[in-house]
Amino acid sequence: MHTLSLYICFIFLSQFIFAQGELAPEARVVTTNEHSFLFAINSNGSMFSFQHGKRLDGFRKRTVDFDFTYIKHPKEIRVENPYYQSQKKFVFGKLYSMFAIRAGIGKQKEIFSIFDKGGIAIRLHYSIGGTLGLLKPIYYEVVDSSKIYDNYEVLYISDKQFDYNIHQISDIYSRSSFFKGINETKIVPGAYFKAGMSFVFSEKQEAINALEVGAICDVFTKPIQIMATESKNRYIISLYVGYRFGRIKVKNRDSKQLIETGNETSD
């Protein structure tokens, strides 16, 4: 699924590259600060990100990044109890739902600019900072016992965390509510490094529309175990592809007039 997404994205980019040629009628402008959002699919989950960039020169910006990411284990497979197939599917052996909140600083460099209408700009970027791993315990609705009354089976069910030494798939009736155990969430601090490349295809200087690909490495202060059947790990590496959109402040070189919508001024 993720490989197919990357393949489609690169085909999409090639169309923009070969479509260049028509000169844009807009006046030459100087970009200043920008802010943008990113929705991405990760190799192990999904991510939403906000980025603010402050102009250093004509090609570089200093960035501040904030990410919120859902991280799942690659061995997660949804199954159902063969005796109660009408119930919600669950991931057998999962101990925690994991989320990561990241905050960091970095730099962005434009290595190829848009000169023609329909062209693309290519940017390289990286950031480094702190990560907070949030581990929310997973609860299952477990069948403790059953009895037959008037040819009807009555189940006695309780919410429990997974125990690899006790529970089988046939013991689990369904997954519990997501909010069950949320007050038991554990926080594991760490650090991250992120690097990637953006392909900006906006036709307006003040707009950001871009396809972005990259990689993230999270390192935590203690090993994390998402699945009971898998080993603990202090490092989590994610590949991602996503869509970034936002606004750039630009000023006309002749009139020095800020032309972005809004009342913001350049720092």
Short mmCIF file of N, CA and C in Angstrom, two decimals, residues 75-220:
data_model
loop_
_atom_site.label_atom_id
_atom_site.label_comp_id
_atom_site.label_asym_id
_atom_site.label_seq_id
_atom_site.Cartn_x
_atom_site.Cartn_y
_atom_site.Cartn_z
N LYS A 75 3.74 -5.36 12.65
CA LYS A 75 3.16 -6.70 12.76
C LYS A 75 1.69 -6.67 13.20
N GLU A 76 1.10 -5.50 13.28
CA GLU A 76 -0.31 -5.41 13.68
C GLU A 76 -1.22 -5.96 12.59
N ILE A 77 -2.07 -6.92 12.95
CA ILE A 77 -3.04 -7.50 12.03
C ILE A 77 -4.38 -7.59 12.75
N ARG A 78 -5.41 -7.05 12.15
CA ARG A 78 -6.74 -7.11 12.76
C ARG A 78 -7.36 -8.49 12.51
N VAL A 79 -7.86 -9.07 13.58
CA VAL A 79 -8.50 -10.39 13.50
C VAL A 79 -9.84 -10.33 14.22
N GLU A 80 -10.57 -11.44 14.19
CA GLU A 80 -11.83 -11.52 14.93
C GLU A 80 -11.95 -12.90 15.56
N ASN A 81 -12.67 -12.97 16.65
CA ASN A 81 -12.91 -14.23 17.30
C ASN A 81 -13.77 -15.10 16.39
N PRO A 82 -13.32 -16.31 16.04
CA PRO A 82 -14.09 -17.15 15.11
C PRO A 82 -15.47 -17.54 15.65
N TYR A 83 -15.68 -17.42 16.96
CA TYR A 83 -16.96 -17.79 17.56
C TYR A 83 -17.92 -16.60 17.66
N TYR A 84 -17.38 -15.38 17.53
CA TYR A 84 -18.22 -14.18 17.66
C TYR A 84 -17.85 -13.21 16.52
N GLN A 85 -18.07 -13.61 15.31
CA GLN A 85 -17.59 -12.85 14.15
C GLN A 85 -18.34 -11.54 13.93
N SER A 86 -19.46 -11.34 14.59
CA SER A 86 -20.21 -10.10 14.39
C SER A 86 -19.65 -8.95 15.23
N GLN A 87 -18.66 -9.22 16.06
CA GLN A 87 -18.10 -8.19 16.93
C GLN A 87 -16.98 -7.41 16.24
N LYS A 88 -16.51 -6.34 16.91
CA LYS A 88 -15.45 -5.50 16.35
C LYS A 88 -14.13 -6.28 16.26
N LYS A 89 -13.40 -6.06 15.17
CA LYS A 89 -12.10 -6.69 15.03
C LYS A 89 -11.10 -6.06 16.00
N PHE A 90 -10.04 -6.81 16.30
CA PHE A 90 -9.03 -6.34 17.24
C PHE A 90 -7.66 -6.82 16.80
N VAL A 91 -6.63 -6.18 17.33
CA VAL A 91 -5.25 -6.59 17.06
C VAL A 91 -4.83 -7.50 18.21
N PHE A 92 -4.67 -8.76 17.92
CA PHE A 92 -4.33 -9.72 18.97
C PHE A 92 -2.90 -9.50 19.45
N GLY A 93 -2.75 -9.32 20.76
CA GLY A 93 -1.43 -9.17 21.36
C GLY A 93 -0.94 -7.74 21.47
N LYS A 94 -1.78 -6.77 21.13
CA LYS A 94 -1.34 -5.37 21.22
C LYS A 94 -1.46 -4.88 22.66
N LEU A 95 -0.38 -4.25 23.14
CA LEU A 95 -0.35 -3.75 24.51
C LEU A 95 -0.71 -2.27 24.61
N TYR A 96 -0.25 -1.48 23.63
CA TYR A 96 -0.43 -0.03 23.71
C TYR A 96 -0.80 0.56 22.34
N SER A 97 -1.60 1.62 22.38
CA SER A 97 -1.72 2.53 21.24
C SER A 97 -0.68 3.61 21.45
N MET A 98 0.14 3.87 20.43
CA MET A 98 1.25 4.82 20.60
C MET A 98 1.06 6.06 19.74
N PHE A 99 1.30 7.21 20.37
CA PHE A 99 1.28 8.49 19.69
C PHE A 99 2.58 9.22 20.03
N ALA A 100 2.99 10.13 19.15
CA ALA A 100 4.21 10.90 19.40
C ALA A 100 3.94 12.37 19.12
N ILE A 101 4.37 13.21 20.04
CA ILE A 101 4.31 14.66 19.86
C ILE A 101 5.74 15.16 19.73
N ARG A 102 6.02 15.87 18.63
CA ARG A 102 7.38 16.35 18.39
C ARG A 102 7.40 17.86 18.28
N ALA A 103 8.49 18.46 18.73
CA ALA A 103 8.72 19.90 18.57
C ALA A 103 10.21 20.08 18.30
N GLY A 104 10.54 20.84 17.25
CA GLY A 104 11.95 20.99 16.92
C GLY A 104 12.20 22.18 16.01
N ILE A 105 13.46 22.42 15.75
CA ILE A 105 13.88 23.50 14.86
C ILE A 105 14.74 22.90 13.75
N GLY A 106 14.81 23.60 12.63
CA GLY A 106 15.59 23.09 11.53
C GLY A 106 15.82 24.14 10.46
N LYS A 107 16.18 23.68 9.27
CA LYS A 107 16.41 24.58 8.15
C LYS A 107 15.80 23.99 6.88
N GLN A 108 15.45 24.89 6.00
CA GLN A 108 14.89 24.53 4.70
C GLN A 108 15.70 25.25 3.62
N LYS A 109 16.06 24.53 2.57
CA LYS A 109 16.83 25.14 1.48
C LYS A 109 16.17 24.82 0.15
N GLU A 110 15.95 25.87 -0.65
CA GLU A 110 15.37 25.70 -1.97
C GLU A 110 16.51 25.49 -2.97
N ILE A 111 16.53 24.33 -3.61
CA ILE A 111 17.61 24.01 -4.55
C ILE A 111 17.18 24.20 -6.00
N PHE A 112 15.87 24.34 -6.22
CA PHE A 112 15.37 24.60 -7.56
C PHE A 112 14.12 25.45 -7.43
N SER A 113 14.07 26.61 -8.08
CA SER A 113 12.95 27.53 -7.94
C SER A 113 12.00 27.45 -9.12
N ILE A 114 10.78 27.94 -8.91
CA ILE A 114 9.79 27.99 -9.97
C ILE A 114 10.06 29.22 -10.83
N PHE A 115 10.34 29.02 -12.11
CA PHE A 115 10.55 30.12 -13.05
C PHE A 115 9.44 30.20 -14.08
N ASP A 116 8.81 29.05 -14.38
CA ASP A 116 7.78 28.99 -15.40
C ASP A 116 6.46 28.56 -14.79
N LYS A 117 5.37 29.03 -15.38
CA LYS A 117 4.05 28.61 -14.93
C LYS A 117 3.89 27.11 -15.17
N GLY A 118 3.44 26.40 -14.16
CA GLY A 118 3.31 24.95 -14.27
C GLY A 118 4.56 24.21 -13.84
N GLY A 119 5.60 24.94 -13.42
CA GLY A 119 6.83 24.29 -12.97
C GLY A 119 6.76 23.89 -11.51
N ILE A 120 7.88 23.39 -11.00
CA ILE A 120 7.95 23.00 -9.60
C ILE A 120 9.21 23.60 -8.97
N ALA A 121 9.13 23.78 -7.66
CA ALA A 121 10.31 24.13 -6.86
C ALA A 121 10.65 22.93 -6.00
N ILE A 122 11.93 22.71 -5.79
CA ILE A 122 12.38 21.58 -4.97
C ILE A 122 13.08 22.12 -3.74
N ARG A 123 12.65 21.64 -2.58
CA ARG A 123 13.22 22.10 -1.32
C ARG A 123 13.73 20.90 -0.51
N LEU A 124 14.87 21.08 0.12
CA LEU A 124 15.38 20.11 1.08
C LEU A 124 15.20 20.69 2.48
N HIS A 125 14.90 19.84 3.45
CA HIS A 125 14.71 20.35 4.80
C HIS A 125 15.12 19.29 5.83
N TYR A 126 15.44 19.77 7.01
CA TYR A 126 15.70 18.86 8.14
C TYR A 126 15.31 19.58 9.42
N SER A 127 15.03 18.81 10.45
CA SER A 127 14.75 19.39 11.77
C SER A 127 15.16 18.38 12.84
N ILE A 128 15.43 18.89 14.01
CA ILE A 128 15.83 18.07 15.14
C ILE A 128 15.19 18.64 16.40
N GLY A 129 14.81 17.77 17.33
CA GLY A 129 14.15 18.28 18.53
C GLY A 129 13.75 17.17 19.47
N GLY A 130 12.77 17.47 20.32
CA GLY A 130 12.33 16.52 21.34
C GLY A 130 11.04 15.81 20.95
N THR A 131 10.89 14.59 21.47
CA THR A 131 9.70 13.77 21.24
C THR A 131 9.11 13.34 22.57
N LEU A 132 7.79 13.36 22.66
CA LEU A 132 7.09 12.76 23.79
C LEU A 132 6.28 11.58 23.26
N GLY A 133 6.66 10.38 23.65
CA GLY A 133 5.90 9.19 23.27
C GLY A 133 4.77 8.97 24.26
N LEU A 134 3.56 8.81 23.76
CA LEU A 134 2.38 8.58 24.60
C LEU A 134 1.91 7.15 24.39
N LEU A 135 1.92 6.35 25.44
CA LEU A 135 1.53 4.94 25.37
C LEU A 135 0.23 4.73 26.14
N LYS A 136 -0.86 4.56 25.41
CA LYS A 136 -2.15 4.33 26.05
C LYS A 136 -2.43 2.82 26.08
N PRO A 137 -2.67 2.24 27.25
CA PRO A 137 -2.91 0.79 27.34
C PRO A 137 -4.13 0.37 26.51
N ILE A 138 -4.00 -0.80 25.90
CA ILE A 138 -5.10 -1.40 25.16
C ILE A 138 -5.86 -2.35 26.09
N TYR A 139 -7.18 -2.25 26.07
CA TYR A 139 -8.02 -3.17 26.82
C TYR A 139 -8.87 -3.99 25.86
N TYR A 140 -9.11 -5.25 26.26
CA TYR A 140 -9.96 -6.15 25.48
C TYR A 140 -11.17 -6.56 26.31
N GLU A 141 -12.26 -6.85 25.63
CA GLU A 141 -13.41 -7.46 26.29
C GLU A 141 -13.17 -8.97 26.28
N VAL A 142 -12.85 -9.51 27.44
CA VAL A 142 -12.45 -10.91 27.57
C VAL A 142 -13.60 -11.74 28.15
N VAL A 143 -13.83 -12.89 27.54
CA VAL A 143 -14.86 -13.81 28.02
C VAL A 143 -14.30 -14.59 29.20
N ASP A 144 -14.81 -14.29 30.40
CA ASP A 144 -14.34 -15.00 31.60
C ASP A 144 -14.98 -16.37 31.73
N SER A 145 -16.27 -16.44 31.44
CA SER A 145 -17.00 -17.72 31.53
C SER A 145 -18.32 -17.58 30.79
N SER A 146 -19.01 -18.71 30.63
CA SER A 146 -20.31 -18.71 29.98
C SER A 146 -21.18 -19.81 30.58
N LYS A 147 -22.48 -19.60 30.48
CA LYS A 147 -23.45 -20.58 30.96
C LYS A 147 -24.59 -20.68 29.96
N ILE A 148 -25.25 -21.82 29.98
CA ILE A 148 -26.39 -22.04 29.10
C ILE A 148 -27.67 -21.94 29.91
N TYR A 149 -28.55 -21.03 29.50
CA TYR A 149 -29.87 -20.88 30.11
C TYR A 149 -30.92 -21.00 29.02
N ASP A 150 -31.77 -22.02 29.14
CA ASP A 150 -32.85 -22.22 28.17
C ASP A 150 -32.31 -22.23 26.74
N ASN A 151 -31.25 -22.99 26.54
CA ASN A 151 -30.62 -23.14 25.21
C ASN A 151 -30.03 -21.83 24.68
N TYR A 152 -29.76 -20.90 25.56
CA TYR A 152 -29.17 -19.62 25.16
C TYR A 152 -27.89 -19.40 25.96
N GLU A 153 -26.79 -19.10 25.27
CA GLU A 153 -25.51 -18.93 25.94
C GLU A 153 -25.39 -17.51 26.50
N VAL A 154 -25.10 -17.41 27.78
CA VAL A 154 -24.89 -16.12 28.44
C VAL A 154 -23.39 -15.98 28.72
N LEU A 155 -22.80 -14.87 28.26
CA LEU A 155 -21.38 -14.64 28.42
C LEU A 155 -21.12 -13.68 29.57
N TYR A 156 -20.07 -13.97 30.33
CA TYR A 156 -19.63 -13.07 31.40
C TYR A 156 -18.31 -12.45 30.93
N ILE A 157 -18.36 -11.14 30.70
CA ILE A 157 -17.26 -10.44 30.05
C ILE A 157 -16.73 -9.34 30.95
N SER A 158 -15.40 -9.15 30.91
CA SER A 158 -14.77 -8.06 31.65
C SER A 158 -13.67 -7.44 30.78
N ASP A 159 -13.34 -6.18 31.08
CA ASP A 159 -12.28 -5.47 30.36
C ASP A 159 -10.93 -5.81 30.99
N LYS A 160 -10.02 -6.29 30.16
CA LYS A 160 -8.70 -6.68 30.67
C LYS A 160 -7.62 -6.31 29.66
N GLN A 161 -6.41 -6.11 30.17
CA GLN A 161 -5.26 -5.95 29.29
C GLN A 161 -4.77 -7.32 28.85
N PHE A 162 -4.07 -7.34 27.74
CA PHE A 162 -3.63 -8.61 27.17
C PHE A 162 -2.57 -9.26 28.03
N ASP A 163 -2.71 -10.56 28.23
CA ASP A 163 -1.72 -11.37 28.94
C ASP A 163 -1.32 -12.52 28.03
N TYR A 164 -0.09 -12.46 27.53
CA TYR A 164 0.37 -13.44 26.55
C TYR A 164 0.34 -14.87 27.09
N ASN A 165 0.50 -15.03 28.40
CA ASN A 165 0.55 -16.36 29.00
C ASN A 165 -0.84 -16.96 29.22
N ILE A 166 -1.88 -16.15 29.07
CA ILE A 166 -3.23 -16.62 29.37
C ILE A 166 -4.16 -16.57 28.16
N HIS A 167 -4.18 -15.45 27.47
CA HIS A 167 -5.22 -15.20 26.48
C HIS A 167 -4.93 -15.82 25.12
N GLN A 168 -5.98 -16.36 24.53
CA GLN A 168 -5.99 -16.84 23.15
C GLN A 168 -7.01 -16.00 22.37
N ILE A 169 -6.97 -16.10 21.05
CA ILE A 169 -7.94 -15.35 20.24
C ILE A 169 -9.37 -15.70 20.63
N SER A 170 -9.60 -16.97 20.95
CA SER A 170 -10.96 -17.42 21.30
C SER A 170 -11.43 -16.85 22.64
N ASP A 171 -10.51 -16.31 23.45
CA ASP A 171 -10.90 -15.73 24.75
C ASP A 171 -11.39 -14.29 24.61
N ILE A 172 -11.06 -13.64 23.52
CA ILE A 172 -11.34 -12.20 23.37
C ILE A 172 -12.62 -12.00 22.57
N TYR A 173 -13.59 -11.36 23.20
CA TYR A 173 -14.88 -11.12 22.57
C TYR A 173 -14.80 -9.97 21.58
N SER A 174 -14.11 -8.90 21.98
CA SER A 174 -13.99 -7.72 21.13
C SER A 174 -12.95 -6.78 21.75
N ARG A 175 -12.67 -5.68 21.07
CA ARG A 175 -11.81 -4.66 21.68
C ARG A 175 -12.68 -3.74 22.53
N SER A 176 -12.11 -3.22 23.58
CA SER A 176 -12.83 -2.28 24.45
C SER A 176 -12.82 -0.89 23.83
N SER A 177 -13.52 0.03 24.46
CA SER A 177 -13.54 1.41 24.00
C SER A 177 -12.13 1.99 23.98
N PHE A 178 -11.86 2.84 22.99
CA PHE A 178 -10.55 3.49 22.91
C PHE A 178 -10.24 4.26 24.18
N PHE A 179 -11.24 4.84 24.82
CA PHE A 179 -11.03 5.69 25.99
C PHE A 179 -10.79 4.88 27.26
N LYS A 180 -11.00 3.58 27.20
CA LYS A 180 -10.70 2.74 28.36
C LYS A 180 -9.19 2.72 28.59
N GLY A 181 -8.75 3.16 29.76
CA GLY A 181 -7.33 3.16 30.09
C GLY A 181 -6.61 4.44 29.71
N ILE A 182 -7.36 5.44 29.21
CA ILE A 182 -6.68 6.67 28.78
C ILE A 182 -6.03 7.39 29.96
N ASN A 183 -6.59 7.22 31.16
CA ASN A 183 -6.00 7.84 32.35
C ASN A 183 -4.74 7.11 32.82
N GLU A 184 -4.40 5.99 32.18
CA GLU A 184 -3.20 5.23 32.52
C GLU A 184 -2.09 5.44 31.49
N THR A 185 -2.26 6.43 30.62
CA THR A 185 -1.28 6.69 29.56
C THR A 185 0.09 7.00 30.14
N LYS A 186 1.10 6.36 29.59
CA LYS A 186 2.48 6.59 30.02
C LYS A 186 3.17 7.55 29.05
N ILE A 187 4.07 8.35 29.58
CA ILE A 187 4.84 9.30 28.77
C ILE A 187 6.30 8.88 28.75
N VAL A 188 6.84 8.73 27.55
CA VAL A 188 8.25 8.34 27.40
C VAL A 188 8.94 9.44 26.58
N PRO A 189 9.85 10.19 27.19
CA PRO A 189 10.53 11.26 26.44
C PRO A 189 11.59 10.71 25.50
N GLY A 190 11.95 11.53 24.52
CA GLY A 190 12.99 11.12 23.59
C GLY A 190 13.39 12.29 22.70
N ALA A 191 14.04 11.99 21.59
CA ALA A 191 14.48 12.99 20.62
C ALA A 191 14.24 12.45 19.23
N TYR A 192 14.24 13.36 18.24
CA TYR A 192 14.00 12.91 16.86
C TYR A 192 14.88 13.69 15.89
N PHE A 193 15.05 13.09 14.72
CA PHE A 193 15.68 13.76 13.58
C PHE A 193 14.81 13.49 12.36
N LYS A 194 14.48 14.54 11.63
CA LYS A 194 13.63 14.41 10.44
C LYS A 194 14.30 15.09 9.26
N ALA A 195 14.25 14.44 8.09
CA ALA A 195 14.80 15.03 6.87
C ALA A 195 13.91 14.64 5.71
N GLY A 196 13.81 15.54 4.73
CA GLY A 196 12.95 15.23 3.60
C GLY A 196 13.12 16.18 2.45
N MET A 197 12.23 16.03 1.47
CA MET A 197 12.26 16.82 0.25
C MET A 197 10.83 17.18 -0.12
N SER A 198 10.62 18.45 -0.52
CA SER A 198 9.30 18.92 -0.93
C SER A 198 9.34 19.32 -2.40
N PHE A 199 8.27 19.00 -3.11
CA PHE A 199 8.11 19.38 -4.51
C PHE A 199 6.91 20.33 -4.59
N VAL A 200 7.20 21.62 -4.68
CA VAL A 200 6.17 22.66 -4.62
C VAL A 200 5.69 22.95 -6.03
N PHE A 201 4.37 22.84 -6.25
CA PHE A 201 3.83 23.05 -7.59
C PHE A 201 2.80 24.18 -7.62
N SER A 202 2.88 25.10 -6.68
CA SER A 202 1.94 26.22 -6.63
C SER A 202 2.16 27.16 -7.81
N GLU A 203 1.06 27.69 -8.36
CA GLU A 203 1.15 28.66 -9.43
C GLU A 203 1.18 30.09 -8.89
N LYS A 204 0.82 30.27 -7.61
CA LYS A 204 0.87 31.59 -7.00
C LYS A 204 2.03 31.65 -6.02
N GLN A 205 2.75 32.76 -6.03
CA GLN A 205 3.93 32.91 -5.18
C GLN A 205 3.58 32.85 -3.70
N GLU A 206 2.38 33.30 -3.34
CA GLU A 206 2.03 33.36 -1.92
C GLU A 206 1.40 32.07 -1.39
N ALA A 207 1.27 31.06 -2.24
CA ALA A 207 0.64 29.81 -1.82
C ALA A 207 1.65 28.67 -1.80
N ILE A 208 1.43 27.73 -0.88
CA ILE A 208 2.24 26.51 -0.83
C ILE A 208 1.32 25.33 -1.12
N ASN A 209 1.62 24.60 -2.16
CA ASN A 209 0.99 23.31 -2.46
C ASN A 209 2.13 22.38 -2.84
N ALA A 210 2.34 21.36 -2.05
CA ALA A 210 3.55 20.56 -2.27
C ALA A 210 3.32 19.10 -1.91
N LEU A 211 4.03 18.26 -2.62
CA LEU A 211 4.15 16.85 -2.26
C LEU A 211 5.45 16.70 -1.49
N GLU A 212 5.40 16.03 -0.35
CA GLU A 212 6.59 15.91 0.49
C GLU A 212 6.87 14.46 0.83
N VAL A 213 8.15 14.09 0.78
CA VAL A 213 8.58 12.75 1.18
C VAL A 213 9.75 12.91 2.16
N GLY A 214 9.88 11.96 3.06
CA GLY A 214 10.97 12.08 4.02
C GLY A 214 11.06 10.90 4.97
N ALA A 215 11.91 11.04 5.96
CA ALA A 215 12.13 9.99 6.96
C ALA A 215 12.30 10.63 8.33
N ILE A 216 11.86 9.90 9.36
CA ILE A 216 11.95 10.37 10.74
C ILE A 216 12.54 9.26 11.59
N CYS A 217 13.47 9.62 12.46
CA CYS A 217 14.03 8.66 13.42
C CYS A 217 13.76 9.19 14.83
N ASP A 218 12.99 8.42 15.61
CA ASP A 218 12.72 8.74 17.01
C ASP A 218 13.58 7.85 17.90
N VAL A 219 14.21 8.45 18.90
CA VAL A 219 15.01 7.71 19.87
C VAL A 219 14.46 8.02 21.26
N PHE A 220 14.09 6.98 22.01
CA PHE A 220 13.45 7.17 23.31
C PHE A 220 14.39 6.79 24.46
#
